mmCIF file of C-alpha atoms in Angstrom:
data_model
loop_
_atom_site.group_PDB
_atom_site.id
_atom_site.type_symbol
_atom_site.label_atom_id
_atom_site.label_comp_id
_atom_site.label_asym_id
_atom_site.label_seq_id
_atom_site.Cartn_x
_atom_site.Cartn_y
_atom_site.Cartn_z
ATOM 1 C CA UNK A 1 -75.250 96.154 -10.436
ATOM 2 C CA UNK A 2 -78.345 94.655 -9.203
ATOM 3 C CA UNK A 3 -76.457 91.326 -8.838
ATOM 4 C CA UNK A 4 -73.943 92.489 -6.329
ATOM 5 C CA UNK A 5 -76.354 94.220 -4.592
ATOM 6 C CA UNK A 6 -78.379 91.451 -3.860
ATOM 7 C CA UNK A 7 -75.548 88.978 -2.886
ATOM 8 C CA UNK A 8 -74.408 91.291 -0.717
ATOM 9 C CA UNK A 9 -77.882 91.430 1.002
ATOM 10 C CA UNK A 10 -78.705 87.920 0.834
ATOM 11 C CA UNK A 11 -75.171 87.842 3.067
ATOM 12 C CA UNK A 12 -76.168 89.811 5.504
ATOM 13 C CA UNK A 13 -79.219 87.889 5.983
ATOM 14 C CA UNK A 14 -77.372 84.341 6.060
ATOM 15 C CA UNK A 15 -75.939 82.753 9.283
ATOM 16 C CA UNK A 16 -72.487 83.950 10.344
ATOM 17 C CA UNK A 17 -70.840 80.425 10.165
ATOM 18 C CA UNK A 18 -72.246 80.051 6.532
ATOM 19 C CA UNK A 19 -70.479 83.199 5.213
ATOM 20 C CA UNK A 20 -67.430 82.355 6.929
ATOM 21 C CA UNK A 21 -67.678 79.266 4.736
ATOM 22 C CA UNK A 22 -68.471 81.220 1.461
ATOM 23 C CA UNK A 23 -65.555 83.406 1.759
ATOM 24 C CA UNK A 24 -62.980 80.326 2.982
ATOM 25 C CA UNK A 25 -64.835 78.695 -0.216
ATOM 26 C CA UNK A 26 -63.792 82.007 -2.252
ATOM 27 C CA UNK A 27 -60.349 82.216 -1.070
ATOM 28 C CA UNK A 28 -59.585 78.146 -1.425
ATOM 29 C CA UNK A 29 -60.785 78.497 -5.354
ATOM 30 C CA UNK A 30 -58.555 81.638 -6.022
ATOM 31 C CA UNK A 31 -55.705 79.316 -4.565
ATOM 32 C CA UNK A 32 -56.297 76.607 -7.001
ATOM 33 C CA UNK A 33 -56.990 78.983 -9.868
ATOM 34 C CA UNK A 34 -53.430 79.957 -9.058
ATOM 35 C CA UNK A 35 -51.850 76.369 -8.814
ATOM 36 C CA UNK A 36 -53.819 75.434 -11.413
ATOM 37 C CA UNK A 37 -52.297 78.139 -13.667
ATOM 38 C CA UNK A 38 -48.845 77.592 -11.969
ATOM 39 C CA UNK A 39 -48.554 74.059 -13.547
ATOM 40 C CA UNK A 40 -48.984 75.113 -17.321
ATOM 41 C CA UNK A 41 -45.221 77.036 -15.695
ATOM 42 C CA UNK A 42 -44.320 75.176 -13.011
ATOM 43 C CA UNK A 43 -43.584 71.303 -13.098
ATOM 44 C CA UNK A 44 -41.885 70.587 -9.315
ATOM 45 C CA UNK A 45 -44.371 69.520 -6.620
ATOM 46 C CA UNK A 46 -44.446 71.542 -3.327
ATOM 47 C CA UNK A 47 -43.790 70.091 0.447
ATOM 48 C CA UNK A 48 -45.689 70.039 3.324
ATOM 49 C CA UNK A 49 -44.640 72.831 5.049
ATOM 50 C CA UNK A 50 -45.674 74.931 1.459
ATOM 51 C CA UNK A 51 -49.022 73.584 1.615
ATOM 52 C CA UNK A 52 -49.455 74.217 5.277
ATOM 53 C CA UNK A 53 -48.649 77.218 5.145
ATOM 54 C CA UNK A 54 -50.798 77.735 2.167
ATOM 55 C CA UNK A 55 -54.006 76.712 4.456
ATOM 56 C CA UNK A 56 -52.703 78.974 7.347
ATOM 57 C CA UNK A 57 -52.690 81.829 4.773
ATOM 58 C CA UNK A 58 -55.985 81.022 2.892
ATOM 59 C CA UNK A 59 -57.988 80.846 6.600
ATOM 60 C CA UNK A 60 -56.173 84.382 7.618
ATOM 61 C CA UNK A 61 -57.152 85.388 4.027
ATOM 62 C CA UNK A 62 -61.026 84.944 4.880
ATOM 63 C CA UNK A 63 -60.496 86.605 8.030
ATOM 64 C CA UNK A 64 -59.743 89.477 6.118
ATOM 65 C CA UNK A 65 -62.667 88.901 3.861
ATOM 66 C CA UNK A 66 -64.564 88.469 6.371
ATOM 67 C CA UNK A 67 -63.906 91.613 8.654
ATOM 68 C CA UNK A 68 -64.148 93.719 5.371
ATOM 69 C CA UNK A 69 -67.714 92.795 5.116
ATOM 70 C CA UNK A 70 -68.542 92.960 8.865
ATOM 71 C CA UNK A 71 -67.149 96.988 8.726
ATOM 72 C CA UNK A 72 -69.349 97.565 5.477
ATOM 73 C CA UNK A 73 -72.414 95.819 7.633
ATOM 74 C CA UNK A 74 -71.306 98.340 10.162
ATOM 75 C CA UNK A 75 -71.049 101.446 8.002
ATOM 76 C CA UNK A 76 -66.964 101.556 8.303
ATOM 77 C CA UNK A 77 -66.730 101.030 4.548
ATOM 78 C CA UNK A 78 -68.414 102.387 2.401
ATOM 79 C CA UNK A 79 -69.456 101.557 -1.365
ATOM 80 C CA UNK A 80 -70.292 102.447 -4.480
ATOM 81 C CA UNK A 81 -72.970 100.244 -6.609
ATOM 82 C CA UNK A 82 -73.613 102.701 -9.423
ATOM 83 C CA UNK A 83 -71.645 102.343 -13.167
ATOM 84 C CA UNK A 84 -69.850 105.180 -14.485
ATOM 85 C CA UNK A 85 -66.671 106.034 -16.022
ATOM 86 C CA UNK A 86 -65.630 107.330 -12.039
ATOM 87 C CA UNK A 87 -65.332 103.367 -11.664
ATOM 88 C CA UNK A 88 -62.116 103.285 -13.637
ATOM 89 C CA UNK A 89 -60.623 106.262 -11.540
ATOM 90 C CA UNK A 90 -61.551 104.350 -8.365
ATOM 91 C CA UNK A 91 -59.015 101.442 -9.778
ATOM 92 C CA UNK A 92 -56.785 103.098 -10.541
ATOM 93 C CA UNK A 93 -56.517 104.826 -7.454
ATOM 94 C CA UNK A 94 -56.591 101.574 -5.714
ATOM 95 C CA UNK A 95 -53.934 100.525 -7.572
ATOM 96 C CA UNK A 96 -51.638 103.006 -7.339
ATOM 97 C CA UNK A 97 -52.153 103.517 -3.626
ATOM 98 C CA UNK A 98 -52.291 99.838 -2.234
ATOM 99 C CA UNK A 99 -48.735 99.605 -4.580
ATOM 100 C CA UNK A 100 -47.458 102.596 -2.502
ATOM 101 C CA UNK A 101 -48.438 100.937 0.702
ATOM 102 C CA UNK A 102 -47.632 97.586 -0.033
ATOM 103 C CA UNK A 103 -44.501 99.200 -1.072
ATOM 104 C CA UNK A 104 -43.931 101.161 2.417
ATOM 105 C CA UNK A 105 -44.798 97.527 4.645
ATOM 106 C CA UNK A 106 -42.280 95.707 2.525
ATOM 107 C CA UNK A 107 -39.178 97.863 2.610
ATOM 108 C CA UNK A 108 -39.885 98.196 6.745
ATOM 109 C CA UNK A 109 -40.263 94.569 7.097
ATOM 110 C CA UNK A 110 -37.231 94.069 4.983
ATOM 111 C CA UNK A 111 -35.225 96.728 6.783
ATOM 112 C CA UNK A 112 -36.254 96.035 10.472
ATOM 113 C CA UNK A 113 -36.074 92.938 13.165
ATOM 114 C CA UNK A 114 -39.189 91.996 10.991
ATOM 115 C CA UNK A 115 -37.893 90.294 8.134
ATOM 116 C CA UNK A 116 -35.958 87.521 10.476
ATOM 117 C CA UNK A 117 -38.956 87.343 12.618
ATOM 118 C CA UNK A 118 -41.712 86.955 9.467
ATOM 119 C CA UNK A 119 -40.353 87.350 6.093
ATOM 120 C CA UNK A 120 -37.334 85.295 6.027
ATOM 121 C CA UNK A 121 -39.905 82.767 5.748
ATOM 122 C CA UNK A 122 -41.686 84.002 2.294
ATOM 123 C CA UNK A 123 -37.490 84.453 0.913
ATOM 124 C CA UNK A 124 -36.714 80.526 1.776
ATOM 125 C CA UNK A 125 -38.276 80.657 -2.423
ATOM 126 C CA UNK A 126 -35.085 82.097 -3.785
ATOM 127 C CA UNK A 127 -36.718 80.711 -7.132
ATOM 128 C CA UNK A 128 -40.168 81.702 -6.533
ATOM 129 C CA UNK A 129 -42.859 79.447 -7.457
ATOM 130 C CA UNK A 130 -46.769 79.446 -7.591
ATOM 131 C CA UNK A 131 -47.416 78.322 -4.266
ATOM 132 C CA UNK A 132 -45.131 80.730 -2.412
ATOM 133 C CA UNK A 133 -47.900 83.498 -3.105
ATOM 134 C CA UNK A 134 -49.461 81.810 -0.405
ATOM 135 C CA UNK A 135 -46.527 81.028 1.704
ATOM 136 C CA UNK A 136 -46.707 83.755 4.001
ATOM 137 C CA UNK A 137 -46.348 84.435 7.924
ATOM 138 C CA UNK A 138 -49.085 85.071 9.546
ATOM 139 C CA UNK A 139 -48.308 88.748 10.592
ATOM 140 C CA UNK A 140 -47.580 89.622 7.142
ATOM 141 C CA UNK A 141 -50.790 87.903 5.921
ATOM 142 C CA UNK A 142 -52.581 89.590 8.462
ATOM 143 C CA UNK A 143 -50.474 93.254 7.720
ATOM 144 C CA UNK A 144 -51.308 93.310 3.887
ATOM 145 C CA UNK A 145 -54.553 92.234 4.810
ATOM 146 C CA UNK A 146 -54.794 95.240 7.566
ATOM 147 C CA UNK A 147 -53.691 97.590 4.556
ATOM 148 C CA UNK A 148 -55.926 97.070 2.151
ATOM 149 C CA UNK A 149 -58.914 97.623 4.544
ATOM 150 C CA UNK A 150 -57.535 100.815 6.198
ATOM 151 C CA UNK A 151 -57.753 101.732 2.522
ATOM 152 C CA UNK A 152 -61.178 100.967 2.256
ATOM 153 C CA UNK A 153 -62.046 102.420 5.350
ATOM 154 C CA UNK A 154 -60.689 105.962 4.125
ATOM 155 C CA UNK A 155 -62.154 106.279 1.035
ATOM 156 C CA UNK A 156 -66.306 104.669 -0.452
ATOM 157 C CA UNK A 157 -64.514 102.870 -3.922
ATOM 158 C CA UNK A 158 -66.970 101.256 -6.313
ATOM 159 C CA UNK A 159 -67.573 98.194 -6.288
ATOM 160 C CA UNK A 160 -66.541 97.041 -9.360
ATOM 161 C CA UNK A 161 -63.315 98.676 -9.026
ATOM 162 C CA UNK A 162 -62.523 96.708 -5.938
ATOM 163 C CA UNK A 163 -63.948 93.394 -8.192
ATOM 164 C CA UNK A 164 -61.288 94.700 -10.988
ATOM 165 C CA UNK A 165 -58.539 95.233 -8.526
ATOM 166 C CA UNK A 166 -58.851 91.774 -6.873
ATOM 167 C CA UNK A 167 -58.760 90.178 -9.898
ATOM 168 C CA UNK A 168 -55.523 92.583 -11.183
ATOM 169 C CA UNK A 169 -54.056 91.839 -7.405
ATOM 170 C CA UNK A 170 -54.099 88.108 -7.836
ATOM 171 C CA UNK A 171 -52.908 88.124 -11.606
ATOM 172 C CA UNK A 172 -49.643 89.808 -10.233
ATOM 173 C CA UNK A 173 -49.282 87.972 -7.035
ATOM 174 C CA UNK A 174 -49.276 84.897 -9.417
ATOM 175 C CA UNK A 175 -46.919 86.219 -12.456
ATOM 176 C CA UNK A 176 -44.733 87.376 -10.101
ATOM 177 C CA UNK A 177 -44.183 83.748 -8.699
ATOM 178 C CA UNK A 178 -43.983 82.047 -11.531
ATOM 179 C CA UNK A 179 -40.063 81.525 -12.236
ATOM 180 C CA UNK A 180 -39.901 82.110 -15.375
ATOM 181 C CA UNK A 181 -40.679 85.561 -17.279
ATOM 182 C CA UNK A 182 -43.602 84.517 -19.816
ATOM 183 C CA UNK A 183 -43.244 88.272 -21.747
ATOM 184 C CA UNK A 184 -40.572 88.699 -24.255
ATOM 185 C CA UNK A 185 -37.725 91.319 -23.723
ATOM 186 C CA UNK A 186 -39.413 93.233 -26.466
ATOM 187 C CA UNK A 187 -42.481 93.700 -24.925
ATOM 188 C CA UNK A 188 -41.038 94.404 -21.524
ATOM 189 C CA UNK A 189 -39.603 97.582 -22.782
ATOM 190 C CA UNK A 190 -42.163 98.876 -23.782
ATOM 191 C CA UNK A 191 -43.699 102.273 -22.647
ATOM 192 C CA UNK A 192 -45.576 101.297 -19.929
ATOM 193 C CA UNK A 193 -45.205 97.545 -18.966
ATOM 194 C CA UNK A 194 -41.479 98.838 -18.205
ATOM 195 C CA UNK A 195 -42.819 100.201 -15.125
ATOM 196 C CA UNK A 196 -45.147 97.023 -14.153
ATOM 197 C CA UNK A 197 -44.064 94.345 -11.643
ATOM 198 C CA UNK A 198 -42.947 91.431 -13.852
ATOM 199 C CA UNK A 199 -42.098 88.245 -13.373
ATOM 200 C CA UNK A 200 -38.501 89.187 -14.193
ATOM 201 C CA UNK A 201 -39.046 92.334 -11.704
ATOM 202 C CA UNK A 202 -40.347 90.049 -8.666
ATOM 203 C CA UNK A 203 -37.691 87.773 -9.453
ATOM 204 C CA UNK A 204 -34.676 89.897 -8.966
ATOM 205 C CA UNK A 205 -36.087 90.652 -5.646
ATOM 206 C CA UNK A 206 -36.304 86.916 -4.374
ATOM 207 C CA UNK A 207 -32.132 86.944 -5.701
ATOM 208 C CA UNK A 208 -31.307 90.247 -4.028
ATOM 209 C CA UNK A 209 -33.469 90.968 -1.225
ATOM 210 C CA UNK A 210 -32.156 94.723 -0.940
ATOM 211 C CA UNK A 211 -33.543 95.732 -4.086
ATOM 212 C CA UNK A 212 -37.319 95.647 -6.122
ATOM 213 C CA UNK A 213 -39.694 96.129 -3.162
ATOM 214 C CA UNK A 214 -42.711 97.184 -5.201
ATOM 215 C CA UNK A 215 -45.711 94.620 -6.277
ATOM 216 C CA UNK A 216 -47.626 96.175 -9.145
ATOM 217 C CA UNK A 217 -44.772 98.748 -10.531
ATOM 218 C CA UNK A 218 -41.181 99.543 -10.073
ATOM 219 C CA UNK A 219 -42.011 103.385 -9.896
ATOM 220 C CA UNK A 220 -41.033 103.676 -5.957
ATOM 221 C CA UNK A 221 -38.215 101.872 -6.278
ATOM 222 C CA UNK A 222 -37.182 104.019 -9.108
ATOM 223 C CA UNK A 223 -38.389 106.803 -7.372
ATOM 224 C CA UNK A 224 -36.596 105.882 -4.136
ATOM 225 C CA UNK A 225 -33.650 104.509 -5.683
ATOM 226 C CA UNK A 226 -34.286 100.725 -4.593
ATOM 227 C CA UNK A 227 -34.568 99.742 -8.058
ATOM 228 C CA UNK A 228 -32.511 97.291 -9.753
#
């Protein structure tokens, strides 16, 4: 606890430029912790346009970073240092509710002028594949991005939930890319992994872009009957 606490203060007392390098740092490792990954699945190379776009998302990606700790300098967002059992609550409320509202942004982007004008460009991967996590246009980049600190901005999570969540956040963004399913059929039926967002799951939605919206869990497209 005392850790975070004093990163976060040594931050604040550190030239702008130098955190804006920290957090590109931050975002360019959780990229190659991703590719890295991706090979042990993925063989093919990637083209220039994939890695382009891949730096174009990663610099948007520490804006975000970025303006989340300028509104907790500010007082906008607020956080919780302390350890408690509360702390798992706080994930899984972020969980649930950034899947609802990641949910909500991709069906209306999907289902507007929008996905011509921006996501067409993220569905070019009709086999998805490591990199395309990070081949994004920059409104969407920038709209996920917006999400996720409205979120924060409503409601003080801890801070280790939000460490858990980021962690959880990439290890789906990066299963659900891979193009292959790495879970047996056994063990995707059961109880509750059913109801996560596979590989398998993410897949689908690449193939049939009217159905499988959802990112962590299928339960609003079950529940809204865009679920397939």
């Amino acid at each position: 606890m005392k850790m975070i606490n004093n990163v976060l203060q040594y931050l604040l007392h550190m030239p702008i430029g130098w955190v804006w390098l920290i957090f590109f740092i931050e975002n360019v490792m959780i990229t190659c912790v991703v590719l890295v990954i991706g090979k042990f699945f993925y063989k093919g190379g990637y083209t220039a346009k994939e890695w382009g776009m891949c730096v174009v998302t990663n610099v948007l990606n520490t804006v975000v970073t970025y303006s989340g700790f300028w509104l907790w300098e500010h007082g906008w967002i607020k956080i919780g240092m302390q350890v408690s059992w509360e702390m798992m609550i706080d994930f899984v409320s972020l969980f649930i509710a950034m899947d609802l509202l990641m949910y909500v942004f991709h069906i209306f982007i999907h289902r507007t002028f929008l996905y011509k004008a921006v996501h067409q460009l993220h569905h070019e991967a009709i086999d998805p594949k490591p990199i395309d996590l990070f081949v994004l246009h920059p409104v969407e980049t920038m709209g996920f991005g917006s999400l996720w600190l409205l979120l924060l901005m409503v409601y003080g999570f801890n801070i280790y939930a939000i460490i858990v969540y980021l962690v959880v956040n990439v290890i789906f963004g990066l299963t659900g890319h891979l193009g292959i399913e790495p879970l047996p059929g056994r063990v995707r039926n059961w109880p509750v992994i059913k109801y996560l967002g596979t590989s398998t799951f993410h897949h689908h939605h690449h193939r049939d872009v009217k159905h499988n919206f959802g990112f962590y869990t299928s339960i609003w497209d079950r529940l809204f009957k865009t679920y397939r």
